Amino acid sequence: METFLSIHQEDIDGTLSMFDRMIFRGYLTGFFPKGAFGAYLSRQGVLLKDFSKFVQERTKTLKGHIEGLAEAVGRPLQYLSSPKGPSKEDMARSIAERDGVREGLVCVFSVLETCMSFDVQGNRATHKLEVVRRQRKCLHYYCYYLDAEFGLMHIRLQSWLPFDIQIYVNGREWLARQLDQRGITYDRYDNKLTHIADLKKAQTLCERFTQRKWLRVLHALARRVNPFLGAIRKAGFGDYYWTLAQAEYATDIFFRDRATLEDLLPSLMEISM
């Protein structure tokens, strides 16, 4: 990279390095040790034979909460027949543009996807019911927001216990909002910023993004969609444990003119292939 920059330094305005597409996943790991979910049911006064009724009621409450979020602000809730197909992000962006949404909930998509959940089955050795984890299918909700800080983002929530969650944020969406607030002009094409008037200030902002208090942010976003977190924590089973499932770290090189970059493009493609 340094060699490339030094060779082409006369043609380059500068660079910008930052995290971009980031996917955080949260798990209620307090339920995961053997016997933990059974203990949770016991503290709720639920017998194992009543497991199915209990979890279905929890799912019904969560669905009502999510649907209520959309209804309260008049935003569409759309069922998707398959998790595959058109980009959900593109669909959400199109809905926001169509309806003139500038901030807040844009839409909610629901789709049937696989998940890891709990079940109760008989143990032949002990002749007793026990809680097991197994793969199932359930509705997942994708809540798309135009967030005041992060721009277009989504929260994906599993509708069955243990309510696994995924939060997606886009670093360039965040940066664009920061530049707007400071009156720094830029040009944007799709998910690329092709020109920034103050690259040095933009780089400082990107480093601030890295140092964001992410646990606080993620917990706050999770509370938007999961109405059970307070009760679960109060029962002694903790909060979401967060992992970073995906992160892009990109360095963009800003050329002074398009023609210079177009001349280099065949060589760059040959090297990359």
CSV table of C-alpha atoms in Angstrom, one decimal:
chain,number,residue,atom,x,y,z
A,1,MET,CA,0.0,0.0,0.0
A,2,GLU,CA,2.7,2.5,0.9
A,3,THR,CA,4.6,1.7,-2.3
A,4,PHE,CA,1.5,2.2,-4.3
A,5,LEU,CA,0.8,5.6,-2.6
A,6,SER,CA,4.3,6.8,-3.0
A,7,ILE,CA,4.4,5.9,-6.7
A,8,HIS,CA,1.1,7.7,-7.3
A,9,GLN,CA,1.4,10.5,-4.7
A,10,GLU,CA,1.2,13.2,-7.4
A,11,ASP,CA,-2.2,11.9,-8.5
A,12,ILE,CA,-3.7,11.3,-5.0
A,13,ASP,CA,-5.5,13.7,-2.7
A,14,GLY,CA,-5.3,11.3,0.3
A,15,THR,CA,-6.8,8.2,1.9
A,16,LEU,CA,-9.5,7.3,4.3
A,17,SER,CA,-9.4,4.1,6.4
A,18,MET,CA,-12.5,3.0,8.4
A,19,PHE,CA,-14.7,0.1,9.5
A,20,ASP,CA,-17.8,-0.2,7.2
A,21,ARG,CA,-20.4,-3.0,7.1
A,22,MET,CA,-20.5,-4.3,10.6
A,23,ILE,CA,-22.8,-7.1,11.9
A,24,PHE,CA,-23.1,-7.6,15.7
A,25,ARG,CA,-24.9,-10.7,17.1
A,26,GLY,CA,-26.3,-10.9,20.5
A,27,TYR,CA,-27.0,-14.1,22.5
A,28,LEU,CA,-28.7,-14.5,25.9
A,29,THR,CA,-26.0,-16.9,27.0
A,30,GLY,CA,-27.4,-17.0,30.6
A,31,PHE,CA,-29.8,-19.6,29.2
A,32,PHE,CA,-27.1,-21.8,27.6
A,33,PRO,CA,-25.6,-23.8,30.5
A,34,LYS,CA,-27.2,-27.2,31.0
A,35,GLY,CA,-30.3,-26.8,33.2
A,36,ALA,CA,-30.3,-23.0,33.0
A,37,PHE,CA,-33.4,-22.6,30.8
A,38,GLY,CA,-35.2,-25.2,33.0
A,39,ALA,CA,-34.3,-23.1,36.0
A,40,TYR,CA,-35.7,-20.0,34.2
A,41,LEU,CA,-39.0,-21.7,33.6
A,42,SER,CA,-39.1,-22.8,37.2
A,43,ARG,CA,-38.6,-19.2,38.4
A,44,GLN,CA,-41.5,-18.2,36.2
A,45,GLY,CA,-43.7,-20.9,37.8
A,46,VAL,CA,-43.8,-22.9,34.6
A,47,LEU,CA,-43.8,-26.7,34.6
A,48,LEU,CA,-41.9,-28.5,31.8
A,49,LYS,CA,-45.2,-30.0,30.6
A,50,ASP,CA,-46.5,-26.4,30.0
A,51,PHE,CA,-43.3,-25.3,28.1
A,52,SER,CA,-45.0,-25.1,24.7
A,53,LYS,CA,-47.8,-22.8,26.0
A,54,PHE,CA,-45.4,-20.6,27.8
A,55,VAL,CA,-43.0,-20.0,24.9
A,56,GLN,CA,-45.9,-19.5,22.4
A,57,GLU,CA,-47.3,-16.8,24.7
A,58,ARG,CA,-43.9,-15.1,24.8
A,59,THR,CA,-43.6,-15.2,21.0
A,60,LYS,CA,-47.1,-13.8,20.6
A,61,THR,CA,-46.2,-10.9,23.0
A,62,LEU,CA,-43.0,-10.2,21.1
A,63,LYS,CA,-44.8,-10.2,17.7
A,64,GLY,CA,-47.4,-7.9,19.1
A,65,HIS,CA,-44.7,-5.5,20.3
A,66,ILE,CA,-42.9,-5.4,16.9
A,67,GLU,CA,-46.1,-5.0,15.0
A,68,GLY,CA,-47.1,-2.2,17.4
A,69,LEU,CA,-43.9,-0.4,16.7
A,70,ALA,CA,-44.7,-0.3,13.0
A,71,GLU,CA,-48.4,0.6,13.6
A,72,ALA,CA,-47.6,3.4,16.0
A,73,VAL,CA,-45.8,5.4,13.3
A,74,GLY,CA,-47.7,4.2,10.3
A,75,ARG,CA,-44.9,2.2,8.8
A,76,PRO,CA,-45.4,-1.0,6.6
A,77,LEU,CA,-44.9,-4.5,8.0
A,78,GLN,CA,-44.3,-6.9,5.1
A,79,TYR,CA,-44.1,-10.7,5.1
A,80,LEU,CA,-41.4,-12.1,2.8
A,81,SER,CA,-42.1,-15.6,1.4
A,82,SER,CA,-38.4,-16.5,1.3
A,83,PRO,CA,-35.2,-15.2,3.0
A,84,LYS,CA,-33.6,-15.2,-0.5
A,85,GLY,CA,-34.6,-12.7,-3.2
A,86,PRO,CA,-34.2,-9.0,-3.5
A,87,SER,CA,-31.9,-7.1,-1.1
A,88,LYS,CA,-33.9,-6.1,2.0
A,89,GLU,CA,-31.7,-3.1,2.4
A,90,ASP,CA,-32.5,-1.9,-1.1
A,91,MET,CA,-36.2,-2.5,-0.5
A,92,ALA,CA,-36.0,-0.5,2.8
A,93,ARG,CA,-34.1,2.3,1.1
A,94,SER,CA,-36.7,2.4,-1.7
A,95,ILE,CA,-39.6,2.6,0.8
A,96,ALA,CA,-37.9,5.4,2.7
A,97,GLU,CA,-37.5,7.4,-0.5
A,98,ARG,CA,-41.0,6.6,-1.6
A,99,ASP,CA,-42.6,7.7,1.7
A,100,GLY,CA,-40.2,10.6,2.4
A,101,VAL,CA,-38.9,9.1,5.7
A,102,ARG,CA,-36.0,11.1,7.1
A,103,GLU,CA,-35.6,9.5,10.5
A,104,GLY,CA,-37.0,6.7,12.6
A,105,LEU,CA,-38.6,3.3,11.6
A,106,VAL,CA,-38.8,2.8,7.9
A,107,CYS,CA,-40.4,-0.6,7.7
A,108,VAL,CA,-40.4,-4.1,9.2
A,109,PHE,CA,-39.9,-7.3,7.2
A,110,SER,CA,-40.9,-10.7,8.6
A,111,VAL,CA,-39.5,-13.9,7.1
A,112,LEU,CA,-39.3,-17.6,8.1
A,113,GLU,CA,-35.7,-18.6,8.8
A,114,THR,CA,-33.9,-21.3,10.7
A,115,CYS,CA,-32.8,-20.7,14.3
A,116,MET,CA,-31.5,-22.4,17.4
A,117,SER,CA,-34.2,-22.6,20.1
A,118,PHE,CA,-35.3,-24.7,23.0
A,119,ASP,CA,-37.7,-27.7,23.2
A,120,VAL,CA,-38.8,-30.2,25.9
A,121,GLN,CA,-38.5,-33.9,25.3
A,122,GLY,CA,-38.6,-37.1,27.3
A,123,ASN,CA,-35.3,-38.7,28.5
A,124,ARG,CA,-35.6,-42.5,28.1
A,125,ALA,CA,-32.9,-43.1,30.8
A,126,THR,CA,-34.4,-40.9,33.5
A,127,HIS,CA,-38.0,-41.1,32.4
A,128,LYS,CA,-38.3,-37.4,32.9
A,129,LEU,CA,-38.9,-34.4,30.7
A,130,GLU,CA,-35.9,-32.2,30.0
A,131,VAL,CA,-35.0,-29.0,28.1
A,132,VAL,CA,-32.9,-29.5,24.9
A,133,ARG,CA,-31.6,-27.1,22.3
A,134,ARG,CA,-32.3,-27.8,18.7
A,135,GLN,CA,-32.6,-26.2,15.3
A,136,ARG,CA,-36.1,-25.0,14.3
A,137,LYS,CA,-37.7,-22.5,12.0
A,138,CYS,CA,-39.5,-19.4,13.2
A,139,LEU,CA,-40.3,-15.9,12.1
A,140,HIS,CA,-37.5,-13.3,12.2
A,141,TYR,CA,-38.2,-9.6,12.1
A,142,TYR,CA,-36.0,-7.2,10.3
A,143,CYS,CA,-36.6,-3.7,11.6
A,144,TYR,CA,-35.1,-1.1,9.3
A,145,TYR,CA,-34.4,2.4,10.7
A,146,LEU,CA,-33.1,5.7,9.5
A,147,ASP,CA,-31.2,6.3,12.7
A,148,ALA,CA,-30.2,9.8,13.8
A,149,GLU,CA,-26.6,8.6,14.3
A,150,PHE,CA,-26.1,5.6,12.1
A,151,GLY,CA,-28.3,6.3,9.1
A,152,LEU,CA,-29.9,3.2,7.4
A,153,MET,CA,-29.4,0.2,9.6
A,154,HIS,CA,-31.4,-2.9,10.7
A,155,ILE,CA,-32.1,-4.9,13.8
A,156,ARG,CA,-33.0,-8.6,13.1
A,157,LEU,CA,-34.8,-10.4,16.0
A,158,GLN,CA,-35.7,-14.1,16.3
A,159,SER,CA,-39.3,-14.4,17.5
A,160,TRP,CA,-38.7,-17.6,19.6
A,161,LEU,CA,-36.7,-17.9,22.8
A,162,PRO,CA,-33.8,-17.3,23.3
A,163,PHE,CA,-34.5,-14.2,21.0
A,164,ASP,CA,-31.1,-14.2,19.2
A,165,ILE,CA,-30.5,-10.7,17.7
A,166,GLN,CA,-28.5,-9.2,14.9
A,167,ILE,CA,-27.6,-5.5,14.5
A,168,TYR,CA,-26.2,-4.1,11.2
A,169,VAL,CA,-24.6,-0.7,10.9
A,170,ASN,CA,-22.8,0.9,8.0
A,171,GLY,CA,-19.7,3.0,8.7
A,172,ARG,CA,-20.1,5.1,5.7
A,173,GLU,CA,-23.7,5.9,6.5
A,174,TRP,CA,-22.5,7.0,9.9
A,175,LEU,CA,-19.7,9.1,8.4
A,176,ALA,CA,-22.0,10.8,6.0
A,177,ARG,CA,-24.2,11.9,8.8
A,178,GLN,CA,-21.2,13.2,10.8
A,179,LEU,CA,-20.0,15.2,7.8
A,180,ASP,CA,-23.5,16.7,7.3
A,181,GLN,CA,-23.6,17.8,10.9
A,182,ARG,CA,-20.3,19.6,10.5
A,183,GLY,CA,-21.0,21.2,7.1
A,184,ILE,CA,-18.2,19.2,5.4
A,185,THR,CA,-19.2,18.7,1.7
A,186,TYR,CA,-18.8,15.4,0.0
A,187,ASP,CA,-19.9,13.4,-3.1
A,188,ARG,CA,-21.5,10.0,-2.7
A,189,TYR,CA,-22.2,7.1,-5.1
A,190,ASP,CA,-24.0,4.1,-3.6
A,191,ASN,CA,-21.9,3.1,-0.6
A,192,LYS,CA,-18.8,5.1,-1.6
A,193,LEU,CA,-17.8,8.6,-0.7
A,194,THR,CA,-16.0,9.7,-3.9
A,195,HIS,CA,-14.9,13.1,-2.7
A,196,ILE,CA,-14.6,14.7,0.8
A,197,ALA,CA,-13.7,18.3,1.2
A,198,ASP,CA,-11.7,17.7,4.5
A,199,LEU,CA,-10.1,14.2,4.5
A,200,LYS,CA,-8.1,14.9,7.6
A,201,LYS,CA,-11.2,15.7,9.6
A,202,ALA,CA,-13.0,12.7,8.1
A,203,GLN,CA,-10.2,10.4,9.2
A,204,THR,CA,-10.4,11.8,12.8
A,205,LEU,CA,-14.2,11.0,12.7
A,206,CYS,CA,-13.6,7.5,11.5
A,207,GLU,CA,-11.2,6.8,14.4
A,208,ARG,CA,-13.9,8.1,16.8
A,209,PHE,CA,-16.3,5.6,15.3
A,210,THR,CA,-13.9,2.8,16.2
A,211,GLN,CA,-13.9,4.0,19.8
A,212,ARG,CA,-17.6,4.2,20.2
A,213,LYS,CA,-19.0,2.7,23.4
A,214,TRP,CA,-20.5,-0.2,21.5
A,215,LEU,CA,-21.9,-2.2,24.4
A,216,ARG,CA,-24.0,0.8,25.4
A,217,VAL,CA,-25.2,1.4,21.9
A,218,LEU,CA,-26.1,-2.3,21.2
A,219,HIS,CA,-28.0,-2.7,24.4
A,220,ALA,CA,-30.0,0.4,23.7
A,221,LEU,CA,-30.8,-0.8,20.2
A,222,ALA,CA,-31.8,-4.2,21.5
A,223,ARG,CA,-34.2,-2.7,24.0
A,224,ARG,CA,-36.1,-1.0,21.1
A,225,VAL,CA,-37.4,-4.4,19.9
A,226,ASN,CA,-37.2,-6.9,22.7
A,227,PRO,CA,-39.7,-6.2,25.5
A,228,PHE,CA,-38.4,-9.1,27.7
A,229,LEU,CA,-34.9,-8.0,28.4
A,230,GLY,CA,-35.6,-6.3,31.7
A,231,ALA,CA,-37.5,-9.2,33.1
A,232,ILE,CA,-34.9,-11.7,31.9
A,233,ARG,CA,-32.1,-9.7,33.6
A,234,LYS,CA,-34.2,-9.3,36.8
A,235,ALA,CA,-34.7,-13.1,36.9
A,236,GLY,CA,-30.9,-13.5,37.0
A,237,PHE,CA,-30.1,-14.6,33.4
A,238,GLY,CA,-28.2,-11.5,32.3
A,239,ASP,CA,-28.3,-9.5,29.1
A,240,TYR,CA,-27.1,-10.1,25.5
A,241,TYR,CA,-23.5,-11.2,25.1
A,242,TRP,CA,-22.3,-9.5,21.9
A,243,THR,CA,-20.0,-10.8,19.2
A,244,LEU,CA,-18.8,-9.1,16.0
A,245,ALA,CA,-19.8,-11.5,13.3
A,246,GLN,CA,-18.7,-9.4,10.3
A,247,ALA,CA,-16.7,-6.2,9.8
A,248,GLU,CA,-15.1,-4.7,6.8
A,249,TYR,CA,-12.1,-2.5,7.2
A,250,ALA,CA,-11.5,-0.5,4.0
A,251,THR,CA,-8.9,2.0,2.9
A,252,ASP,CA,-10.2,4.3,0.1
A,253,ILE,CA,-7.7,6.1,-2.1
A,254,PHE,CA,-8.9,9.4,-3.5
A,255,PHE,CA,-7.5,10.2,-7.0
A,256,ARG,CA,-7.5,13.8,-8.1
A,257,ASP,CA,-9.1,13.0,-11.5
A,258,ARG,CA,-11.1,10.1,-13.0
A,259,ALA,CA,-8.9,9.8,-16.1
A,260,THR,CA,-5.8,8.8,-14.1
A,261,LEU,CA,-7.7,6.1,-12.2
A,262,GLU,CA,-9.2,4.8,-15.4
A,263,ASP,CA,-5.8,4.4,-16.9
A,264,LEU,CA,-4.7,2.3,-13.9
A,265,LEU,CA,-7.8,0.2,-13.8
A,266,PRO,CA,-6.7,-2.6,-16.2
A,267,SER,CA,-3.5,-3.1,-14.3
A,268,LEU,CA,-5.3,-3.1,-10.9
A,269,MET,CA,-7.8,-5.7,-12.1
A,270,GLU,CA,-5.1,-7.9,-13.5
A,271,ILE,CA,-3.2,-7.8,-10.2
A,272,SER,CA,-6.3,-8.5,-8.1
A,273,MET,CA,-7.3,-11.5,-10.3
